[in-house]
Short mmCIF file of C-alpha atoms and ligand atoms in Angstrom, two decimals:
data_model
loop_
_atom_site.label_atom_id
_atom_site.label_comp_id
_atom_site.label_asym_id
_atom_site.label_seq_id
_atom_site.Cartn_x
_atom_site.Cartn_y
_atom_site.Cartn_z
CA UNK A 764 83.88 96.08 147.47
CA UNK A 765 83.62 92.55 146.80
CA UNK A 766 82.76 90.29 143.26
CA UNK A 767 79.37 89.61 143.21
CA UNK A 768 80.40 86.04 141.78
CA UNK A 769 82.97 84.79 144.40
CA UNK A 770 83.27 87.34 147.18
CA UNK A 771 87.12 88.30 146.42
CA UNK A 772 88.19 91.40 146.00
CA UNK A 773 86.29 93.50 143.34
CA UNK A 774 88.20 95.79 140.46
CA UNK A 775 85.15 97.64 139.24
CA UNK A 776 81.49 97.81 139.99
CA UNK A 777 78.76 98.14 138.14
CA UNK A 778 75.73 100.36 139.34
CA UNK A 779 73.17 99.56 136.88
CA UNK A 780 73.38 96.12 137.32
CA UNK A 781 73.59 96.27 141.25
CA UNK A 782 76.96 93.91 140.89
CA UNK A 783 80.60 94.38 141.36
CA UNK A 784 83.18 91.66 139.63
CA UNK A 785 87.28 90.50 140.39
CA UNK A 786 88.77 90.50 137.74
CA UNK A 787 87.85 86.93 136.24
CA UNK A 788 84.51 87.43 136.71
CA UNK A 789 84.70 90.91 135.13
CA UNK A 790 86.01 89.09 131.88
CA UNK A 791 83.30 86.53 132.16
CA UNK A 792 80.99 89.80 132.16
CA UNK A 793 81.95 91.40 129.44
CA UNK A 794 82.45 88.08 127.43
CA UNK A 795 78.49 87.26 128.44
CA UNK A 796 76.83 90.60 127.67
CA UNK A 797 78.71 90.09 123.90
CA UNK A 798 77.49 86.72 123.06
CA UNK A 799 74.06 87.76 124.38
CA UNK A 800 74.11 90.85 121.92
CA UNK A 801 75.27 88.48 119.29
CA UNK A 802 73.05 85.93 120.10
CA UNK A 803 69.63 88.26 120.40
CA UNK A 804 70.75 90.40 117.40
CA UNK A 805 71.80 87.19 114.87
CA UNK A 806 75.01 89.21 114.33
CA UNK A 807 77.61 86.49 113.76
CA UNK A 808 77.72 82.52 112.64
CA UNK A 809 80.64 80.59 113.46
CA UNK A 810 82.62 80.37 110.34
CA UNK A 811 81.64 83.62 109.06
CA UNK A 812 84.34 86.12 108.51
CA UNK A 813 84.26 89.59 110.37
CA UNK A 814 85.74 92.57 109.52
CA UNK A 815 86.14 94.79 112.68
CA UNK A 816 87.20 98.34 112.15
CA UNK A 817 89.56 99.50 114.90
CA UNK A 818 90.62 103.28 115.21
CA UNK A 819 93.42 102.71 117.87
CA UNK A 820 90.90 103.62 120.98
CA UNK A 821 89.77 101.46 123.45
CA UNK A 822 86.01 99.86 122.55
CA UNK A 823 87.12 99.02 118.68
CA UNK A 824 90.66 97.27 120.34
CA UNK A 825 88.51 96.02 123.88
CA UNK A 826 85.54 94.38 120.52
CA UNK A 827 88.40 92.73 118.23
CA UNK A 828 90.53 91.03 121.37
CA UNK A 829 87.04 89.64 122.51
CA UNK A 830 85.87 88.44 119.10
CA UNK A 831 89.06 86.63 118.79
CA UNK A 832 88.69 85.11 122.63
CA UNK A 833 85.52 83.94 121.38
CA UNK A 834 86.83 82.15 118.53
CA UNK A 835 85.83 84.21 115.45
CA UNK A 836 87.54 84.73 112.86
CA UNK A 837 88.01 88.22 113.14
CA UNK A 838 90.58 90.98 111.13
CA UNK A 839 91.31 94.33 111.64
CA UNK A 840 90.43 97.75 109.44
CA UNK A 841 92.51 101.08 110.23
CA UNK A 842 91.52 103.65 108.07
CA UNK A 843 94.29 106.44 108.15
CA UNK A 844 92.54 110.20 108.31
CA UNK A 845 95.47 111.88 108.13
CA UNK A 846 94.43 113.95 111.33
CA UNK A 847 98.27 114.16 111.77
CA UNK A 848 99.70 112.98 115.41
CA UNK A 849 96.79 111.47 116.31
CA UNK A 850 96.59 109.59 113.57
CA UNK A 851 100.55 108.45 113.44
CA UNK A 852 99.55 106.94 116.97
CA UNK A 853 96.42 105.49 116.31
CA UNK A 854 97.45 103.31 113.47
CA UNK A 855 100.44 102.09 115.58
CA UNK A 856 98.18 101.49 118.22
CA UNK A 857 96.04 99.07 116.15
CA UNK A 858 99.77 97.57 114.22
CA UNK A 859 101.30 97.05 118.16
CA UNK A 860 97.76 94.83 118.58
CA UNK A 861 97.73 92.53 115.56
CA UNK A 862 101.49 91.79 115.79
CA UNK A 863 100.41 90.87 119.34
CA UNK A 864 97.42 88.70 118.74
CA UNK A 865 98.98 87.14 115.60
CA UNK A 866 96.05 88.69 113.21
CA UNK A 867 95.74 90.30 110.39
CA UNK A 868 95.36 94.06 109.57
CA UNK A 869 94.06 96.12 106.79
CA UNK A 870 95.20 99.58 106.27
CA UNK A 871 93.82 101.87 104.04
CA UNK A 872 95.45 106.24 104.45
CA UNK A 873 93.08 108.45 102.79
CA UNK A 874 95.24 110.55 100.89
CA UNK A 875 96.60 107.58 98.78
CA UNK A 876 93.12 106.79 98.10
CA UNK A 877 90.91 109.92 97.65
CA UNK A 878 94.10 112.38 97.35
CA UNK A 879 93.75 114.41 100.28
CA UNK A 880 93.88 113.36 104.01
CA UNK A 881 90.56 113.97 105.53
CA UNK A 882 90.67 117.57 107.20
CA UNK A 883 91.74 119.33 103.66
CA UNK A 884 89.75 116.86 101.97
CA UNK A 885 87.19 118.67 104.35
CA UNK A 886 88.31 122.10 103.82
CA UNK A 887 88.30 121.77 99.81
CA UNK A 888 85.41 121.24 100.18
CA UNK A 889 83.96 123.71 102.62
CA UNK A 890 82.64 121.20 104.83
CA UNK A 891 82.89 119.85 108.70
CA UNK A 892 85.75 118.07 109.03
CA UNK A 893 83.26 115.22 111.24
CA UNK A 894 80.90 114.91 108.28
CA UNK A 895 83.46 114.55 105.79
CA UNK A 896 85.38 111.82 107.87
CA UNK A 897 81.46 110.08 108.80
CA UNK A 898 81.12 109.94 104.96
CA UNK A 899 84.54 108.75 103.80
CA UNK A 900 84.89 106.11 107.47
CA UNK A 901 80.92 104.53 105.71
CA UNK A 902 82.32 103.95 101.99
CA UNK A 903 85.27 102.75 102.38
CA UNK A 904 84.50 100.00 105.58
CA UNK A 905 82.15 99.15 103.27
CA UNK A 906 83.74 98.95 100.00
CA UNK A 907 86.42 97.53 102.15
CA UNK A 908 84.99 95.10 103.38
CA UNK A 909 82.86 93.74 100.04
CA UNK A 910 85.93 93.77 98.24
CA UNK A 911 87.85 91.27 100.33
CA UNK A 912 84.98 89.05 100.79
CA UNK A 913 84.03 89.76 104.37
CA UNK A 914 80.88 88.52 105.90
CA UNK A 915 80.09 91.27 108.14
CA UNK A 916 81.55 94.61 109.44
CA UNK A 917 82.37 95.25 113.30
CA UNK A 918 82.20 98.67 115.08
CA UNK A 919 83.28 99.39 118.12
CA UNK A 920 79.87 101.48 119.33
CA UNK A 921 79.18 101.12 122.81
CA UNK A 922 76.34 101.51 125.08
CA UNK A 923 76.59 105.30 125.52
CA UNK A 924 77.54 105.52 122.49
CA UNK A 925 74.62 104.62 121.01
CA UNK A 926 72.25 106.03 123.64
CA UNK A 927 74.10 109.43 122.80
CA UNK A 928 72.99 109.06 119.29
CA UNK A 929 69.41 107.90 119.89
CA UNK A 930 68.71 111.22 122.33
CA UNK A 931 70.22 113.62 119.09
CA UNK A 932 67.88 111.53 117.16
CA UNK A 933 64.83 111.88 119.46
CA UNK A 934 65.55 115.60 120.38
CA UNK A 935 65.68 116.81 116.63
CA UNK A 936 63.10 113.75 115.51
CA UNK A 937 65.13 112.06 112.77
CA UNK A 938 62.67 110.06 111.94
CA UNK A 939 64.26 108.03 109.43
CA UNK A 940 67.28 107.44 111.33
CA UNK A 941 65.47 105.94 115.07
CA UNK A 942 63.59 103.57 112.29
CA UNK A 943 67.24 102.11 111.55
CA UNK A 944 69.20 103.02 114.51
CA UNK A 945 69.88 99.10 115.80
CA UNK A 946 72.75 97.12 116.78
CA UNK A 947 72.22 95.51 113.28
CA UNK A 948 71.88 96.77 109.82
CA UNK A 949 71.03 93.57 107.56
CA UNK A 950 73.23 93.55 104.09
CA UNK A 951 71.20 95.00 101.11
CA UNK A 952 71.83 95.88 97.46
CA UNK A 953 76.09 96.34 97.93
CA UNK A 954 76.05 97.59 101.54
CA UNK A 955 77.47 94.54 103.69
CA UNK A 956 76.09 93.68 107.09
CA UNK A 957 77.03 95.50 109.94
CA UNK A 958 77.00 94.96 113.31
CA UNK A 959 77.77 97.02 117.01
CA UNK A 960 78.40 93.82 119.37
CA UNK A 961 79.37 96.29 122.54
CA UNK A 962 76.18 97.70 122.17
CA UNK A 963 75.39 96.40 125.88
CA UNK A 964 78.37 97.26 127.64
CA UNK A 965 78.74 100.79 129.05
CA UNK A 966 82.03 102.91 128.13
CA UNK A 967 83.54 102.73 131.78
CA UNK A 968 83.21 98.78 130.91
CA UNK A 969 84.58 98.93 127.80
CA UNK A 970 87.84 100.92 129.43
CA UNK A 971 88.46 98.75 131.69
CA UNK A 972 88.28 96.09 130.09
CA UNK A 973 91.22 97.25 127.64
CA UNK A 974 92.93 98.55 130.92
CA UNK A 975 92.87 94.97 132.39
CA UNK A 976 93.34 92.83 129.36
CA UNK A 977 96.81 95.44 129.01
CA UNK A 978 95.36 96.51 125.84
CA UNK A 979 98.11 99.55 124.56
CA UNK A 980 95.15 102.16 123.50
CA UNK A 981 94.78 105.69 122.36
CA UNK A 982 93.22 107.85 124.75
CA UNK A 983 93.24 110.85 123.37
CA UNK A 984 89.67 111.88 121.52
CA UNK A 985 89.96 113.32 117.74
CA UNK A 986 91.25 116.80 118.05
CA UNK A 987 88.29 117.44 115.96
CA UNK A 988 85.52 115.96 117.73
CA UNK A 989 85.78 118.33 120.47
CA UNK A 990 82.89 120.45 120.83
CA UNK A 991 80.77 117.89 118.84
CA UNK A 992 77.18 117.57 120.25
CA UNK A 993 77.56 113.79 121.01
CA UNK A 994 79.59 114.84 123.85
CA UNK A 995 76.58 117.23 125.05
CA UNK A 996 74.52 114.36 124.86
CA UNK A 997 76.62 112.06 126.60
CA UNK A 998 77.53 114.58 129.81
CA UNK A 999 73.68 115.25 129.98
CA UNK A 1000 72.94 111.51 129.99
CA UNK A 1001 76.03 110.95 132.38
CA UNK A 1002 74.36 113.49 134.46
CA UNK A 1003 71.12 111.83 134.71
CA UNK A 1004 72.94 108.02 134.96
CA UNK A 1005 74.98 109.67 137.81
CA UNK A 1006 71.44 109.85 140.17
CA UNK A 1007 69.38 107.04 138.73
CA UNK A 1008 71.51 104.37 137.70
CA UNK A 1009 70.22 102.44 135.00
CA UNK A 1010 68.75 105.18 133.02
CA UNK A 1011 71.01 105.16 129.88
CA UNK A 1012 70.41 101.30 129.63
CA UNK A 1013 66.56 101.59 130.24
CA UNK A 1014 66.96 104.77 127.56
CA UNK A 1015 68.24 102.26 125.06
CA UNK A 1016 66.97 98.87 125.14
CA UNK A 1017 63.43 100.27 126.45
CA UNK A 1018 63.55 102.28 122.61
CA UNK A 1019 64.98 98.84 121.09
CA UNK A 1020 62.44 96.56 122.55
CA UNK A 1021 59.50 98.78 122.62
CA UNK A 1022 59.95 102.06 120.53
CA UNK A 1023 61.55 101.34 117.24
CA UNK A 1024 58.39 99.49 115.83
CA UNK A 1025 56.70 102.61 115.89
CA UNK A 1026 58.98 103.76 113.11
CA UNK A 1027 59.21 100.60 111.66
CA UNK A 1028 57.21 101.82 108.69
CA UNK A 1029 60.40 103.76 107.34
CA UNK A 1030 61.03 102.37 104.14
CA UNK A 1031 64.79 102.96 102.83
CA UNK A 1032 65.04 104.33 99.65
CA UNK A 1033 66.16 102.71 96.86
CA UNK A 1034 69.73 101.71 96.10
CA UNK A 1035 71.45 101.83 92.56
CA UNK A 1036 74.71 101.45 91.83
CA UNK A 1037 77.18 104.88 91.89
CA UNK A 1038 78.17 106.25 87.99
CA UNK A 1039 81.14 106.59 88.79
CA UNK A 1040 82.60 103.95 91.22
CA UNK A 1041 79.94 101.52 91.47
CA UNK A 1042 79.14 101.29 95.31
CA UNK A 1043 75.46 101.72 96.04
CA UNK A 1044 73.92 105.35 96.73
CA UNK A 1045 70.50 106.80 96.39
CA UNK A 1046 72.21 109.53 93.94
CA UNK A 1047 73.70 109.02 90.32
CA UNK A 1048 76.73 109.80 92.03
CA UNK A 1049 77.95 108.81 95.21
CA UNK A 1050 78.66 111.31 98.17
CA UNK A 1051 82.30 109.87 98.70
CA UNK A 1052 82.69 110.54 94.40
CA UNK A 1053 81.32 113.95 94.72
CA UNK A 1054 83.71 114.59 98.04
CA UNK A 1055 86.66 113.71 95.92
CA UNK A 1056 85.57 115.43 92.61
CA UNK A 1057 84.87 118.95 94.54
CA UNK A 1058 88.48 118.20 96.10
CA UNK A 1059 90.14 117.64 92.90
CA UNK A 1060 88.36 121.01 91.22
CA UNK A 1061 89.61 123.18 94.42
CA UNK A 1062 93.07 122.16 94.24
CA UNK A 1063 93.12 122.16 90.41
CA UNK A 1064 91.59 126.11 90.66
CA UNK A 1065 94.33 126.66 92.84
CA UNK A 1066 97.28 125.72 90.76
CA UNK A 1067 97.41 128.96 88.22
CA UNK A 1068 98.30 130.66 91.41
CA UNK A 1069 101.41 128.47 91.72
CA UNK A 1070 102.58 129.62 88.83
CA UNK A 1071 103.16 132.92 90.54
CA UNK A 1072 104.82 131.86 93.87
CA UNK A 1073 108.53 131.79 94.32
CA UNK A 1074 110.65 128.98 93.07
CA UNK A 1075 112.37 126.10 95.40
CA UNK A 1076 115.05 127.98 97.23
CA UNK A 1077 114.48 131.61 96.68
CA UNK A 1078 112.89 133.68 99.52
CA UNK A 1079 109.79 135.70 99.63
CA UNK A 1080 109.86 139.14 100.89
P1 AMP B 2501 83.60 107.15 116.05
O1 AMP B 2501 82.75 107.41 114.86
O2 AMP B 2501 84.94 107.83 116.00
O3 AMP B 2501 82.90 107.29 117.35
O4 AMP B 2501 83.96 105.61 115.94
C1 AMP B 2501 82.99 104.62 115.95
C2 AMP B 2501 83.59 103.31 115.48
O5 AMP B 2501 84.06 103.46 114.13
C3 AMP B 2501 84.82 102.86 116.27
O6 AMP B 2501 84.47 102.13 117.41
C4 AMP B 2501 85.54 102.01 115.26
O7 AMP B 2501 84.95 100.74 115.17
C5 AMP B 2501 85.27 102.74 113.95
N1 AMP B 2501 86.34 103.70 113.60
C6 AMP B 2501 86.44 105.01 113.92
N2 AMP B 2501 87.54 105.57 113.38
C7 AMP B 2501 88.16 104.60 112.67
C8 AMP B 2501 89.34 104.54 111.85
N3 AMP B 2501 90.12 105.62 111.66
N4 AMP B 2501 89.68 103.37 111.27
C9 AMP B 2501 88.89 102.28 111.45
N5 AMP B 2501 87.77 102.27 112.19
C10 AMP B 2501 87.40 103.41 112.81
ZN1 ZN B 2502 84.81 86.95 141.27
ZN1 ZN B 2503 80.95 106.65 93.82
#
């Protein structure tokens, strides 16, 4: 196999663009296809600041080392779950990086902020762990990143990452969501922009990538995202990829280019500032301040019981 560029000796190829790239050239790639998403999609000025949430895997690690190769000024955001192991290793996954690159990172762990690390946060209150986390990840980028004065927020969302999310949206017709599923969201009434600048490159490019830049990543997948129906959606579009090459990108950018408009007419609802903590929400109270308000009534329900149970030291029988 040989780079499309120079004739040496390729290191991965890439089907749906009929091209194979050395190493070098690969770089140059994956460099290209982000300032053309940045470019087409007005994500980024130079000067502005960027605020790129990392989880410790390898797109959100493989988006801030090229952001910083490119020049912007680009920090880091680990939010710590408290999804024990995985998240020990995640958040020294993303520390190991920043001391390397000489940047800065922001940490925020979930049980010092809300009081309970997300999967009893979850359990308190009888919800799915994923939708809990997908709620508590949205406020607190965002507050996150308003709060220390950030221009725009970076995620790590790749190419089948997002066609994954656009075939759940098209097979159960979210209607609202396809009208705002884009690389970009434009900052409104609190929320602060946000942006997906990998949106082009594939996952197997995003992989390698961190493989050949000797980016230290987490491999592993949340123990609790297994079973979650991206994954369907992502082995059935894998499938189809597999015999037509192409297919997830045409999926994608065909919908981006041509299909969106159609649900253009989606107007978000209004945004008003949260009773309780200020950050914007259609509700009188935020989702993240009812989360943490159900949480605090469960474990406050639970404490007569306490009252019962053994004291330090003595044993139960
Ligand atoms: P996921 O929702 O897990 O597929 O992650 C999508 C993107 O959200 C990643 O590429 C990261 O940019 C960001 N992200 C996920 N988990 C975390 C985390 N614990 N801390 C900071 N950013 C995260
Ligand atoms: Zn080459
Ligand atoms: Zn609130």
């Amino acid at each position: 196999m040989r780079c499309t560029v120079c004739r040496g000796q390729a290191v991965i190829d890439i089907p749906r663009h009929h091209s194979a790239f050395c190493r070098d050239h690969f770089f140059e790639h994956f460099r290209s296809q982000v300032r053309r998403a940045i470019r087409e999609w007005d994500m980024l000025a130079p000067g502005q600041r960027v605020l790129v949430a990392v989880s410790g895997g390898k797109d959100s690690l493989a988006l801030w080392d090229v952001l910083l190769d490119l020049g912007y000024q680009a920090d880091g955001l680990y939010l710590d779950l408290g999804i024990g192991d995985y998240s020990c290793r995640s958040l020294e996954a993303c520390q190991r990086f920043a001391q390397e690159h000489g940047a800065t990172l922001h940490v925020v762990a979930v049980e010092e902020r809300y009081g309970l690390p997300v999967p009893q946060l979850a359990r308190a209150n009888r919800r799915a762990t994923c939708a809990v986390c997908g709620t508590t990840k949205r406020y607190t980028f965002n507050r996150t990143a308003r709060q220390l004065g950030y221009d725009v927020l970076a995620t790590g969302h790749n190419l089948d990452d997002e066609a994954a999310a656009l075939l759940g949206n098209l097979l159960h017709w979210n209607v609202d969501y396809l009208a705002r599923q884009a690389p970009v969201l434009p900052a409104r009434d609190g929320l602060v922009k946000r942006i997906k600048p990998l949106y082009r490159l594939g996952e197997r490019e995003t992989a390698a990538y961190a493989v050949l830049r000797r980016i230290d990543y987490v491999v592993d997948e949340c123990p609790h995202a297994v079973g979650a129906k991206e994954l369907l959606y992502k082995e059935a579009l894998n499938l189809i990829e597999r015999q037509s090459p192409g297919s997830k990108q045409s999926l994608l950018f065909g919908f981006l280019e041509k299909g969106r408009q159609f649900f253009g007419i989606y107007e978000p609802p209004p945004l008003r500032p949260c009773a309780e903590c200020g950050e914007p929400t259609t509700a009188q109270v935020c989702a993240q301040c009812r989360l943490v308000r159900r949480a605090r009534e469960a474990v406050a329900a639970l404490k007569p019981l306490r009252r019962d149970a053994p004291a330090d030291g003595e044993e139960e029988r």
